[in-house]
Amino acid sequence: MIAEILLVTEDVQRAIARGAPVNELSDLARGTGGMKTMWQSGIEAVVRGITSLHELVDNIAAPVTT
């Protein structure tokens, strides 16, 4: 199983309350909450030999950077 868990810190809670955009919420969650994305968790599973890169790519969308 590859999971993505969002811990709602005070900073994240305030951002949600003011209607912050998803990218801001994501940045806050990763920064102050230590959240790992499903992609990051999947890469770690590949490195540990728990799954293959093929399985990861078939099931989790790779992050898009702009």
JSON list of C-alpha atoms in Angstrom, two decimals:
[
{"chain": "A", "resi": 1, "resn": "MET", "atom": "CA", "xyz": [0.00, 0.00, 0.00]},
{"chain": "A", "resi": 2, "resn": "ILE", "atom": "CA", "xyz": [1.17, 3.49, -0.81]},
{"chain": "A", "resi": 3, "resn": "ALA", "atom": "CA", "xyz": [-0.48, 6.19, 1.24]},
{"chain": "A", "resi": 4, "resn": "GLU", "atom": "CA", "xyz": [-0.62, 9.95, 1.38]},
{"chain": "A", "resi": 5, "resn": "ILE", "atom": "CA", "xyz": [-1.69, 11.36, 4.74]},
{"chain": "A", "resi": 6, "resn": "LEU", "atom": "CA", "xyz": [-2.35, 15.02, 5.39]},
{"chain": "A", "resi": 7, "resn": "LEU", "atom": "CA", "xyz": [-1.86, 16.13, 8.98]},
{"chain": "A", "resi": 8, "resn": "VAL", "atom": "CA", "xyz": [-3.81, 19.31, 9.48]},
{"chain": "A", "resi": 9, "resn": "THR", "atom": "CA", "xyz": [-1.41, 21.63, 11.26]},
{"chain": "A", "resi": 10, "resn": "GLU", "atom": "CA", "xyz": [-2.47, 25.08, 12.45]},
{"chain": "A", "resi": 11, "resn": "ASP", "atom": "CA", "xyz": [-0.92, 26.62, 9.32]},
{"chain": "A", "resi": 12, "resn": "VAL", "atom": "CA", "xyz": [-2.81, 24.21, 7.06]},
{"chain": "A", "resi": 13, "resn": "GLN", "atom": "CA", "xyz": [-6.03, 24.80, 9.01]},
{"chain": "A", "resi": 14, "resn": "ARG", "atom": "CA", "xyz": [-5.73, 28.57, 8.58]},
{"chain": "A", "resi": 15, "resn": "ALA", "atom": "CA", "xyz": [-5.00, 28.18, 4.87]},
{"chain": "A", "resi": 16, "resn": "ILE", "atom": "CA", "xyz": [-8.05, 25.94, 4.42]},
{"chain": "A", "resi": 17, "resn": "ALA", "atom": "CA", "xyz": [-10.24, 28.43, 6.31]},
{"chain": "A", "resi": 18, "resn": "ARG", "atom": "CA", "xyz": [-9.22, 31.27, 4.00]},
{"chain": "A", "resi": 19, "resn": "GLY", "atom": "CA", "xyz": [-9.73, 29.19, 0.86]},
{"chain": "A", "resi": 20, "resn": "ALA", "atom": "CA", "xyz": [-6.07, 28.84, -0.14]},
{"chain": "A", "resi": 21, "resn": "PRO", "atom": "CA", "xyz": [-5.40, 27.17, -3.50]},
{"chain": "A", "resi": 22, "resn": "VAL", "atom": "CA", "xyz": [-4.45, 23.48, -3.59]},
{"chain": "A", "resi": 23, "resn": "ASN", "atom": "CA", "xyz": [-0.82, 24.14, -4.48]},
{"chain": "A", "resi": 24, "resn": "GLU", "atom": "CA", "xyz": [-0.41, 26.34, -1.39]},
{"chain": "A", "resi": 25, "resn": "LEU", "atom": "CA", "xyz": [-2.04, 23.71, 0.83]},
{"chain": "A", "resi": 26, "resn": "SER", "atom": "CA", "xyz": [0.22, 21.05, -0.64]},
{"chain": "A", "resi": 27, "resn": "ASP", "atom": "CA", "xyz": [3.34, 23.17, -0.05]},
{"chain": "A", "resi": 28, "resn": "LEU", "atom": "CA", "xyz": [2.29, 23.85, 3.55]},
{"chain": "A", "resi": 29, "resn": "ALA", "atom": "CA", "xyz": [1.49, 20.19, 4.22]},
{"chain": "A", "resi": 30, "resn": "ARG", "atom": "CA", "xyz": [4.86, 19.05, 2.91]},
{"chain": "A", "resi": 31, "resn": "GLY", "atom": "CA", "xyz": [6.75, 21.87, 4.61]},
{"chain": "A", "resi": 32, "resn": "THR", "atom": "CA", "xyz": [5.29, 22.17, 8.09]},
{"chain": "A", "resi": 33, "resn": "GLY", "atom": "CA", "xyz": [3.44, 18.85, 8.28]},
{"chain": "A", "resi": 34, "resn": "GLY", "atom": "CA", "xyz": [6.14, 16.64, 6.81]},
{"chain": "A", "resi": 35, "resn": "MET", "atom": "CA", "xyz": [3.67, 15.07, 4.37]},
{"chain": "A", "resi": 36, "resn": "LYS", "atom": "CA", "xyz": [5.03, 12.77, 1.68]},
{"chain": "A", "resi": 37, "resn": "THR", "atom": "CA", "xyz": [3.12, 12.50, -1.57]},
{"chain": "A", "resi": 38, "resn": "MET", "atom": "CA", "xyz": [2.03, 9.12, -2.92]},
{"chain": "A", "resi": 39, "resn": "TRP", "atom": "CA", "xyz": [4.71, 9.51, -5.58]},
{"chain": "A", "resi": 40, "resn": "GLN", "atom": "CA", "xyz": [7.43, 10.09, -2.96]},
{"chain": "A", "resi": 41, "resn": "SER", "atom": "CA", "xyz": [6.21, 7.11, -0.92]},
{"chain": "A", "resi": 42, "resn": "GLY", "atom": "CA", "xyz": [6.12, 5.01, -4.09]},
{"chain": "A", "resi": 43, "resn": "ILE", "atom": "CA", "xyz": [9.67, 5.93, -5.05]},
{"chain": "A", "resi": 44, "resn": "GLU", "atom": "CA", "xyz": [10.80, 4.93, -1.56]},
{"chain": "A", "resi": 45, "resn": "ALA", "atom": "CA", "xyz": [8.99, 1.58, -2.00]},
{"chain": "A", "resi": 46, "resn": "VAL", "atom": "CA", "xyz": [10.77, 1.06, -5.34]},
{"chain": "A", "resi": 47, "resn": "VAL", "atom": "CA", "xyz": [14.16, 1.83, -3.77]},
{"chain": "A", "resi": 48, "resn": "ARG", "atom": "CA", "xyz": [13.45, -0.62, -0.91]},
{"chain": "A", "resi": 49, "resn": "GLY", "atom": "CA", "xyz": [12.45, -3.31, -3.44]},
{"chain": "A", "resi": 50, "resn": "ILE", "atom": "CA", "xyz": [8.85, -3.51, -2.22]},
{"chain": "A", "resi": 51, "resn": "THR", "atom": "CA", "xyz": [7.44, -2.69, -5.65]},
{"chain": "A", "resi": 52, "resn": "SER", "atom": "CA", "xyz": [8.70, -2.03, -9.14]},
{"chain": "A", "resi": 53, "resn": "LEU", "atom": "CA", "xyz": [8.97, 1.24, -10.99]},
{"chain": "A", "resi": 54, "resn": "HIS", "atom": "CA", "xyz": [6.59, -0.21, -13.58]},
{"chain": "A", "resi": 55, "resn": "GLU", "atom": "CA", "xyz": [3.92, -0.82, -10.90]},
{"chain": "A", "resi": 56, "resn": "LEU", "atom": "CA", "xyz": [4.40, 2.68, -9.52]},
{"chain": "A", "resi": 57, "resn": "VAL", "atom": "CA", "xyz": [4.07, 4.36, -12.91]},
{"chain": "A", "resi": 58, "resn": "ASP", "atom": "CA", "xyz": [1.02, 2.24, -13.79]},
{"chain": "A", "resi": 59, "resn": "ASN", "atom": "CA", "xyz": [-0.83, 3.23, -10.61]},
{"chain": "A", "resi": 60, "resn": "ILE", "atom": "CA", "xyz": [0.34, 6.65, -9.43]},
{"chain": "A", "resi": 61, "resn": "ALA", "atom": "CA", "xyz": [0.50, 9.75, -11.60]},
{"chain": "A", "resi": 62, "resn": "ALA", "atom": "CA", "xyz": [3.98, 11.24, -11.72]},
{"chain": "A", "resi": 63, "resn": "PRO", "atom": "CA", "xyz": [4.14, 14.80, -10.41]},
{"chain": "A", "resi": 64, "resn": "VAL", "atom": "CA", "xyz": [3.96, 17.56, -12.97]},
{"chain": "A", "resi": 65, "resn": "THR", "atom": "CA", "xyz": [6.34, 20.46, -12.49]},
{"chain": "A", "resi": 66, "resn": "THR", "atom": "CA", "xyz": [6.01, 23.81, -14.20]}
]
